[in-house]
Every structure is written in C-alpha cells, then in structure tokens.
Amino acid sequence: MNRKRLILAALVGLLILSLIYAFWTAPRQEKAPPRVESQRPAAKKPAAGKKALPAAERLHLGLLSQAPQPFPGASRDIFRFNGGGRSGAVVANEEVVEVPAEEAAPPPLKRKI
C-alpha cells in the first residue's frame, strides 16, 4: 500500500512540474502602445515617375451592368462521351442502340461482430 502512495505522489509531482513548465513557456500577449492620430502617415501619392495602369489591366466595372450572355460551348455535354442526350444509349454507325439496364446489385453482406 505504501508503494502505491509513493507512485501516486511521484505522478502528482510530475503533473505539477509539467503544469509549471507549460505556464512558464507559454507565450505572453503583448499590448501595442496607443496610437496618436497626428502621427498617422499621410496617404501615399503615386510617384511622379510612375505611370497609371494601362487600360487593359484595369478593372472594368461596366461589364457588370450588361445582360448575361450564354456561353456558346455550353450546349455540349462533356460528361456524355458516347454522344446523344439520352442516358443508356450508345451510338454505333449512326444508329441508337439501347443498352439494357444493369442487374440490381446484391444486398450488402452482413458482418458478424
């Protein structure tokens, strides 16, 4: 019984030491000094030697007011590789051949626990 208490006391001491170490190494939050409004730097003006962005690189907000136009390539369905808009159909020699539906999958096996 004495041995169990000794091990328990050692583990509690180790826990206390680890908590002290965690507190000691934790980063502290620092506070920034208050700002003075008069020391705020003025807005930067563009340098005299630099030119403004060319028209091609500017953001054209006028395009947002236009009516949306459909994309010409949107009529093609890229996920149906074998042509046609019908599901389960395969195109062969310009004839539509119906593919029979696959058999239903068997029920999942039950696991023994």
Short mmCIF file of N, CA and C in Angstrom, two decimals:
data_model
loop_
_atom_site.label_atom_id
_atom_site.label_comp_id
_atom_site.label_asym_id
_atom_site.label_seq_id
_atom_site.Cartn_x
_atom_site.Cartn_y
_atom_site.Cartn_z
N MET A 1 0.82 -1.18 0.00
CA MET A 1 0.00 0.00 0.00
C MET A 1 0.87 1.25 0.00
N ASN A 2 1.96 1.19 0.71
CA ASN A 2 2.88 2.31 0.77
C ASN A 2 3.50 2.59 -0.60
N ARG A 3 3.73 1.52 -1.34
CA ARG A 3 4.34 1.63 -2.66
C ARG A 3 3.41 2.38 -3.62
N LYS A 4 2.10 2.08 -3.55
CA LYS A 4 1.12 2.74 -4.43
C LYS A 4 1.05 4.23 -4.12
N ARG A 5 1.10 4.58 -2.87
CA ARG A 5 1.06 6.00 -2.49
C ARG A 5 2.30 6.73 -2.97
N LEU A 6 3.43 6.07 -2.93
CA LEU A 6 4.68 6.67 -3.39
C LEU A 6 4.62 6.92 -4.90
N ILE A 7 4.10 5.94 -5.65
CA ILE A 7 3.97 6.12 -7.11
C ILE A 7 2.97 7.22 -7.41
N LEU A 8 1.85 7.26 -6.69
CA LEU A 8 0.85 8.30 -6.89
C LEU A 8 1.43 9.68 -6.59
N ALA A 9 2.19 9.80 -5.52
CA ALA A 9 2.80 11.09 -5.16
C ALA A 9 3.80 11.51 -6.22
N ALA A 10 4.57 10.56 -6.77
CA ALA A 10 5.54 10.88 -7.81
C ALA A 10 4.83 11.36 -9.08
N LEU A 11 3.73 10.70 -9.43
CA LEU A 11 2.97 11.11 -10.62
C LEU A 11 2.31 12.48 -10.44
N VAL A 12 1.79 12.76 -9.24
CA VAL A 12 1.20 14.08 -8.96
C VAL A 12 2.28 15.15 -9.02
N GLY A 13 3.46 14.87 -8.47
CA GLY A 13 4.57 15.82 -8.55
C GLY A 13 4.99 16.08 -9.98
N LEU A 14 5.01 15.01 -10.80
CA LEU A 14 5.35 15.16 -12.21
C LEU A 14 4.31 16.00 -12.95
N LEU A 15 3.03 15.80 -12.58
CA LEU A 15 1.96 16.60 -13.17
C LEU A 15 2.12 18.07 -12.81
N ILE A 16 2.42 18.35 -11.55
CA ILE A 16 2.60 19.75 -11.12
C ILE A 16 3.79 20.38 -11.82
N LEU A 17 4.89 19.63 -11.94
CA LEU A 17 6.07 20.17 -12.65
C LEU A 17 5.77 20.43 -14.12
N SER A 18 5.00 19.56 -14.76
CA SER A 18 4.68 19.77 -16.18
C SER A 18 3.75 20.97 -16.36
N LEU A 19 2.82 21.19 -15.42
CA LEU A 19 1.96 22.37 -15.49
C LEU A 19 2.75 23.65 -15.30
N ILE A 20 3.69 23.65 -14.37
CA ILE A 20 4.54 24.83 -14.16
C ILE A 20 5.37 25.11 -15.41
N TYR A 21 5.93 24.06 -16.01
CA TYR A 21 6.74 24.24 -17.22
C TYR A 21 5.88 24.79 -18.36
N ALA A 22 4.64 24.26 -18.51
CA ALA A 22 3.75 24.74 -19.57
C ALA A 22 3.40 26.21 -19.36
N PHE A 23 3.16 26.61 -18.12
CA PHE A 23 2.85 28.01 -17.83
C PHE A 23 4.06 28.90 -18.09
N TRP A 24 5.23 28.42 -17.73
CA TRP A 24 6.47 29.19 -17.87
C TRP A 24 6.82 29.43 -19.35
N THR A 25 6.58 28.44 -20.21
CA THR A 25 6.97 28.55 -21.63
C THR A 25 5.85 29.10 -22.51
N ALA A 26 4.67 29.33 -21.97
CA ALA A 26 3.56 29.85 -22.78
C ALA A 26 3.86 31.28 -23.21
N PRO A 27 3.56 31.63 -24.48
CA PRO A 27 3.80 33.00 -24.92
C PRO A 27 2.84 33.97 -24.25
N ARG A 28 3.32 35.15 -23.99
CA ARG A 28 2.51 36.17 -23.35
C ARG A 28 1.96 37.13 -24.39
N GLN A 29 0.74 37.57 -24.20
CA GLN A 29 0.15 38.53 -25.12
C GLN A 29 0.67 39.92 -24.80
N GLU A 30 1.15 40.59 -25.82
CA GLU A 30 1.69 41.93 -25.62
C GLU A 30 0.66 42.95 -26.07
N LYS A 31 0.71 44.11 -25.42
CA LYS A 31 -0.20 45.19 -25.79
C LYS A 31 0.57 46.21 -26.61
N ALA A 32 -0.07 46.67 -27.69
CA ALA A 32 0.53 47.71 -28.51
C ALA A 32 0.32 49.06 -27.84
N PRO A 33 1.27 49.95 -28.01
CA PRO A 33 1.09 51.29 -27.42
C PRO A 33 -0.06 52.01 -28.12
N PRO A 34 -0.74 52.90 -27.44
CA PRO A 34 -1.86 53.62 -28.07
C PRO A 34 -1.36 54.49 -29.22
N ARG A 35 -2.20 54.59 -30.23
CA ARG A 35 -1.84 55.39 -31.41
C ARG A 35 -2.20 56.85 -31.17
N VAL A 36 -1.39 57.69 -31.72
CA VAL A 36 -1.68 59.12 -31.70
C VAL A 36 -2.11 59.48 -33.11
N GLU A 37 -3.26 60.12 -33.26
CA GLU A 37 -3.82 60.41 -34.57
C GLU A 37 -2.93 61.34 -35.40
N SER A 38 -2.19 62.21 -34.77
CA SER A 38 -1.37 63.16 -35.52
C SER A 38 -0.15 62.49 -36.14
N GLN A 39 0.25 61.32 -35.63
CA GLN A 39 1.43 60.66 -36.17
C GLN A 39 1.11 59.70 -37.30
N ARG A 40 -0.14 59.62 -37.70
CA ARG A 40 -0.53 58.72 -38.78
C ARG A 40 0.09 59.21 -40.09
N PRO A 41 0.76 58.35 -40.84
CA PRO A 41 1.36 58.79 -42.10
C PRO A 41 0.29 59.14 -43.12
N ALA A 42 0.59 60.13 -43.92
CA ALA A 42 -0.35 60.57 -44.94
C ALA A 42 -0.44 59.51 -46.03
N ALA A 43 -1.56 59.54 -46.76
CA ALA A 43 -1.73 58.58 -47.86
C ALA A 43 -0.66 58.82 -48.91
N LYS A 44 -0.13 57.72 -49.43
CA LYS A 44 0.95 57.83 -50.41
C LYS A 44 0.40 58.30 -51.75
N LYS A 45 1.07 59.25 -52.32
CA LYS A 45 0.72 59.71 -53.65
C LYS A 45 1.58 58.96 -54.64
N PRO A 46 1.06 58.69 -55.84
CA PRO A 46 1.88 57.98 -56.81
C PRO A 46 3.10 58.82 -57.17
N ALA A 47 4.20 58.13 -57.33
CA ALA A 47 5.43 58.82 -57.66
C ALA A 47 5.30 59.47 -59.04
N ALA A 48 6.02 60.56 -59.22
CA ALA A 48 5.93 61.31 -60.48
C ALA A 48 6.45 60.48 -61.64
N GLY A 49 7.41 59.61 -61.40
CA GLY A 49 7.98 58.83 -62.49
C GLY A 49 7.13 57.64 -62.89
N LYS A 50 6.20 57.20 -62.03
CA LYS A 50 5.37 56.04 -62.34
C LYS A 50 4.13 56.47 -63.10
N LYS A 51 3.71 55.61 -64.03
CA LYS A 51 2.51 55.89 -64.81
C LYS A 51 1.36 55.06 -64.25
N ALA A 52 0.14 55.46 -64.57
CA ALA A 52 -1.04 54.70 -64.16
C ALA A 52 -1.10 53.39 -64.94
N LEU A 53 -1.90 52.46 -64.45
CA LEU A 53 -2.03 51.17 -65.13
C LEU A 53 -2.61 51.34 -66.52
N PRO A 54 -2.16 50.55 -67.48
CA PRO A 54 -2.76 50.63 -68.82
C PRO A 54 -4.22 50.16 -68.76
N ALA A 55 -5.00 50.55 -69.74
CA ALA A 55 -6.43 50.25 -69.76
C ALA A 55 -6.69 48.75 -69.77
N ALA A 56 -5.80 47.96 -70.33
CA ALA A 56 -6.00 46.51 -70.39
C ALA A 56 -5.92 45.87 -69.01
N GLU A 57 -5.21 46.48 -68.07
CA GLU A 57 -5.03 45.89 -66.74
C GLU A 57 -5.99 46.45 -65.70
N ARG A 58 -6.84 47.38 -66.07
CA ARG A 58 -7.78 47.98 -65.13
C ARG A 58 -9.03 47.11 -64.99
N LEU A 59 -9.74 47.28 -63.90
CA LEU A 59 -10.98 46.57 -63.65
C LEU A 59 -12.11 47.31 -64.35
N HIS A 60 -12.85 46.61 -65.21
CA HIS A 60 -13.92 47.22 -65.99
C HIS A 60 -15.26 46.92 -65.32
N LEU A 61 -15.75 47.86 -64.52
CA LEU A 61 -17.00 47.67 -63.80
C LEU A 61 -18.21 47.79 -64.71
N GLY A 62 -18.07 48.37 -65.88
CA GLY A 62 -19.18 48.49 -66.82
C GLY A 62 -19.64 47.13 -67.33
N LEU A 63 -18.79 46.13 -67.27
CA LEU A 63 -19.17 44.79 -67.72
C LEU A 63 -20.20 44.15 -66.81
N LEU A 64 -20.27 44.60 -65.55
CA LEU A 64 -21.23 44.04 -64.62
C LEU A 64 -22.66 44.44 -64.93
N SER A 65 -22.87 45.55 -65.62
CA SER A 65 -24.21 46.03 -65.91
C SER A 65 -24.79 45.41 -67.17
N GLN A 66 -24.02 44.66 -67.93
CA GLN A 66 -24.52 44.03 -69.15
C GLN A 66 -25.37 42.82 -68.82
N ALA A 67 -26.27 42.49 -69.74
CA ALA A 67 -27.09 41.29 -69.57
C ALA A 67 -26.21 40.06 -69.76
N PRO A 68 -26.43 39.00 -68.98
CA PRO A 68 -25.61 37.80 -69.14
C PRO A 68 -25.86 37.14 -70.49
N GLN A 69 -24.79 36.66 -71.10
CA GLN A 69 -24.88 36.00 -72.40
C GLN A 69 -24.51 34.54 -72.21
N PRO A 70 -25.22 33.65 -72.86
CA PRO A 70 -24.87 32.23 -72.72
C PRO A 70 -23.56 31.93 -73.43
N PHE A 71 -22.83 31.01 -72.86
CA PHE A 71 -21.56 30.59 -73.45
C PHE A 71 -21.86 29.69 -74.65
N PRO A 72 -21.22 29.94 -75.80
CA PRO A 72 -21.57 29.15 -77.00
C PRO A 72 -21.21 27.67 -76.88
N GLY A 73 -20.24 27.30 -76.09
CA GLY A 73 -19.86 25.90 -75.96
C GLY A 73 -20.62 25.18 -74.87
N ALA A 74 -21.62 25.82 -74.25
CA ALA A 74 -22.33 25.21 -73.13
C ALA A 74 -23.35 24.17 -73.58
N SER A 75 -23.69 24.12 -74.85
CA SER A 75 -24.69 23.16 -75.30
C SER A 75 -24.11 21.75 -75.36
N ARG A 76 -22.82 21.62 -75.41
CA ARG A 76 -22.17 20.31 -75.47
C ARG A 76 -22.02 19.76 -74.07
N ASP A 77 -22.44 18.52 -73.86
CA ASP A 77 -22.32 17.88 -72.56
C ASP A 77 -21.01 17.11 -72.52
N ILE A 78 -20.07 17.56 -71.72
CA ILE A 78 -18.74 16.94 -71.72
C ILE A 78 -18.71 15.65 -70.92
N PHE A 79 -19.80 15.31 -70.23
CA PHE A 79 -19.81 14.11 -69.40
C PHE A 79 -20.47 12.92 -70.09
N ARG A 80 -21.01 13.12 -71.26
CA ARG A 80 -21.58 12.02 -72.03
C ARG A 80 -20.69 11.80 -73.23
N PHE A 81 -19.84 10.81 -73.12
CA PHE A 81 -18.80 10.60 -74.11
C PHE A 81 -19.32 9.92 -75.38
N ASN A 82 -20.38 9.17 -75.28
CA ASN A 82 -20.84 8.40 -76.43
C ASN A 82 -21.98 9.09 -77.16
N GLY A 83 -21.99 10.40 -77.13
CA GLY A 83 -22.94 11.19 -77.91
C GLY A 83 -24.37 11.07 -77.41
N GLY A 84 -25.24 11.83 -78.04
CA GLY A 84 -26.65 11.79 -77.72
C GLY A 84 -26.95 12.33 -76.35
N GLY A 85 -28.16 12.81 -76.18
CA GLY A 85 -28.56 13.33 -74.90
C GLY A 85 -29.32 12.31 -74.09
N ARG A 86 -29.45 11.09 -74.61
CA ARG A 86 -30.22 10.05 -73.93
C ARG A 86 -29.32 9.23 -73.03
N SER A 87 -29.79 8.93 -71.86
CA SER A 87 -28.99 8.11 -70.96
C SER A 87 -29.19 6.64 -71.32
N GLY A 88 -28.14 5.87 -71.25
CA GLY A 88 -28.22 4.46 -71.54
C GLY A 88 -28.18 4.13 -73.02
N ALA A 89 -27.92 5.11 -73.86
CA ALA A 89 -27.88 4.87 -75.30
C ALA A 89 -26.44 4.95 -75.77
N VAL A 90 -26.10 4.07 -76.73
CA VAL A 90 -24.77 4.06 -77.32
C VAL A 90 -24.93 4.28 -78.81
N VAL A 91 -24.13 5.18 -79.38
CA VAL A 91 -24.22 5.46 -80.80
C VAL A 91 -23.22 4.57 -81.53
N ALA A 92 -23.71 3.78 -82.48
CA ALA A 92 -22.86 2.93 -83.30
C ALA A 92 -23.39 2.99 -84.73
N ASN A 93 -22.57 3.43 -85.65
CA ASN A 93 -22.93 3.54 -87.06
C ASN A 93 -24.19 4.37 -87.26
N GLU A 94 -24.29 5.46 -86.56
CA GLU A 94 -25.40 6.41 -86.64
C GLU A 94 -26.74 5.79 -86.27
N GLU A 95 -26.73 4.70 -85.56
CA GLU A 95 -27.96 4.10 -85.07
C GLU A 95 -27.93 4.12 -83.54
N VAL A 96 -29.08 4.34 -82.94
CA VAL A 96 -29.15 4.36 -81.50
C VAL A 96 -29.47 2.95 -81.03
N VAL A 97 -28.59 2.41 -80.20
CA VAL A 97 -28.77 1.07 -79.67
C VAL A 97 -29.01 1.22 -78.17
N GLU A 98 -30.14 0.70 -77.71
CA GLU A 98 -30.45 0.77 -76.29
C GLU A 98 -29.63 -0.27 -75.53
N VAL A 99 -29.02 0.15 -74.46
CA VAL A 99 -28.24 -0.75 -73.62
C VAL A 99 -29.14 -1.19 -72.48
N PRO A 100 -29.25 -2.50 -72.25
CA PRO A 100 -30.13 -2.94 -71.15
C PRO A 100 -29.58 -2.46 -69.81
N ALA A 101 -30.50 -2.21 -68.91
CA ALA A 101 -30.10 -1.74 -67.58
C ALA A 101 -29.34 -2.85 -66.87
N GLU A 102 -28.36 -2.47 -66.09
CA GLU A 102 -27.58 -3.45 -65.35
C GLU A 102 -28.45 -4.10 -64.29
N GLU A 103 -28.10 -5.33 -63.94
CA GLU A 103 -28.85 -6.02 -62.91
C GLU A 103 -28.67 -5.29 -61.59
N ALA A 104 -29.67 -5.42 -60.75
CA ALA A 104 -29.60 -4.75 -59.45
C ALA A 104 -28.47 -5.37 -58.63
N ALA A 105 -27.78 -4.55 -57.90
CA ALA A 105 -26.67 -5.03 -57.08
C ALA A 105 -27.21 -5.89 -55.95
N PRO A 106 -26.48 -6.93 -55.58
CA PRO A 106 -26.95 -7.77 -54.46
C PRO A 106 -26.90 -6.98 -53.16
N PRO A 107 -27.72 -7.36 -52.19
CA PRO A 107 -27.71 -6.63 -50.92
C PRO A 107 -26.35 -6.78 -50.24
N PRO A 108 -25.97 -5.80 -49.45
CA PRO A 108 -24.65 -5.89 -48.79
C PRO A 108 -24.61 -7.03 -47.79
N LEU A 109 -23.41 -7.58 -47.65
CA LEU A 109 -23.22 -8.69 -46.72
C LEU A 109 -23.29 -8.18 -45.29
N LYS A 110 -23.85 -8.99 -44.44
CA LYS A 110 -23.92 -8.63 -43.02
C LYS A 110 -22.65 -9.12 -42.34
N ARG A 111 -22.06 -8.26 -41.56
CA ARG A 111 -20.85 -8.61 -40.82
C ARG A 111 -21.21 -9.19 -39.48
N LYS A 112 -20.45 -10.18 -39.09
CA LYS A 112 -20.63 -10.73 -37.76
C LYS A 112 -19.69 -10.01 -36.80
N ILE A 113 -20.23 -9.54 -35.75
CA ILE A 113 -19.41 -8.79 -34.79
C ILE A 113 -19.02 -9.67 -33.64
#
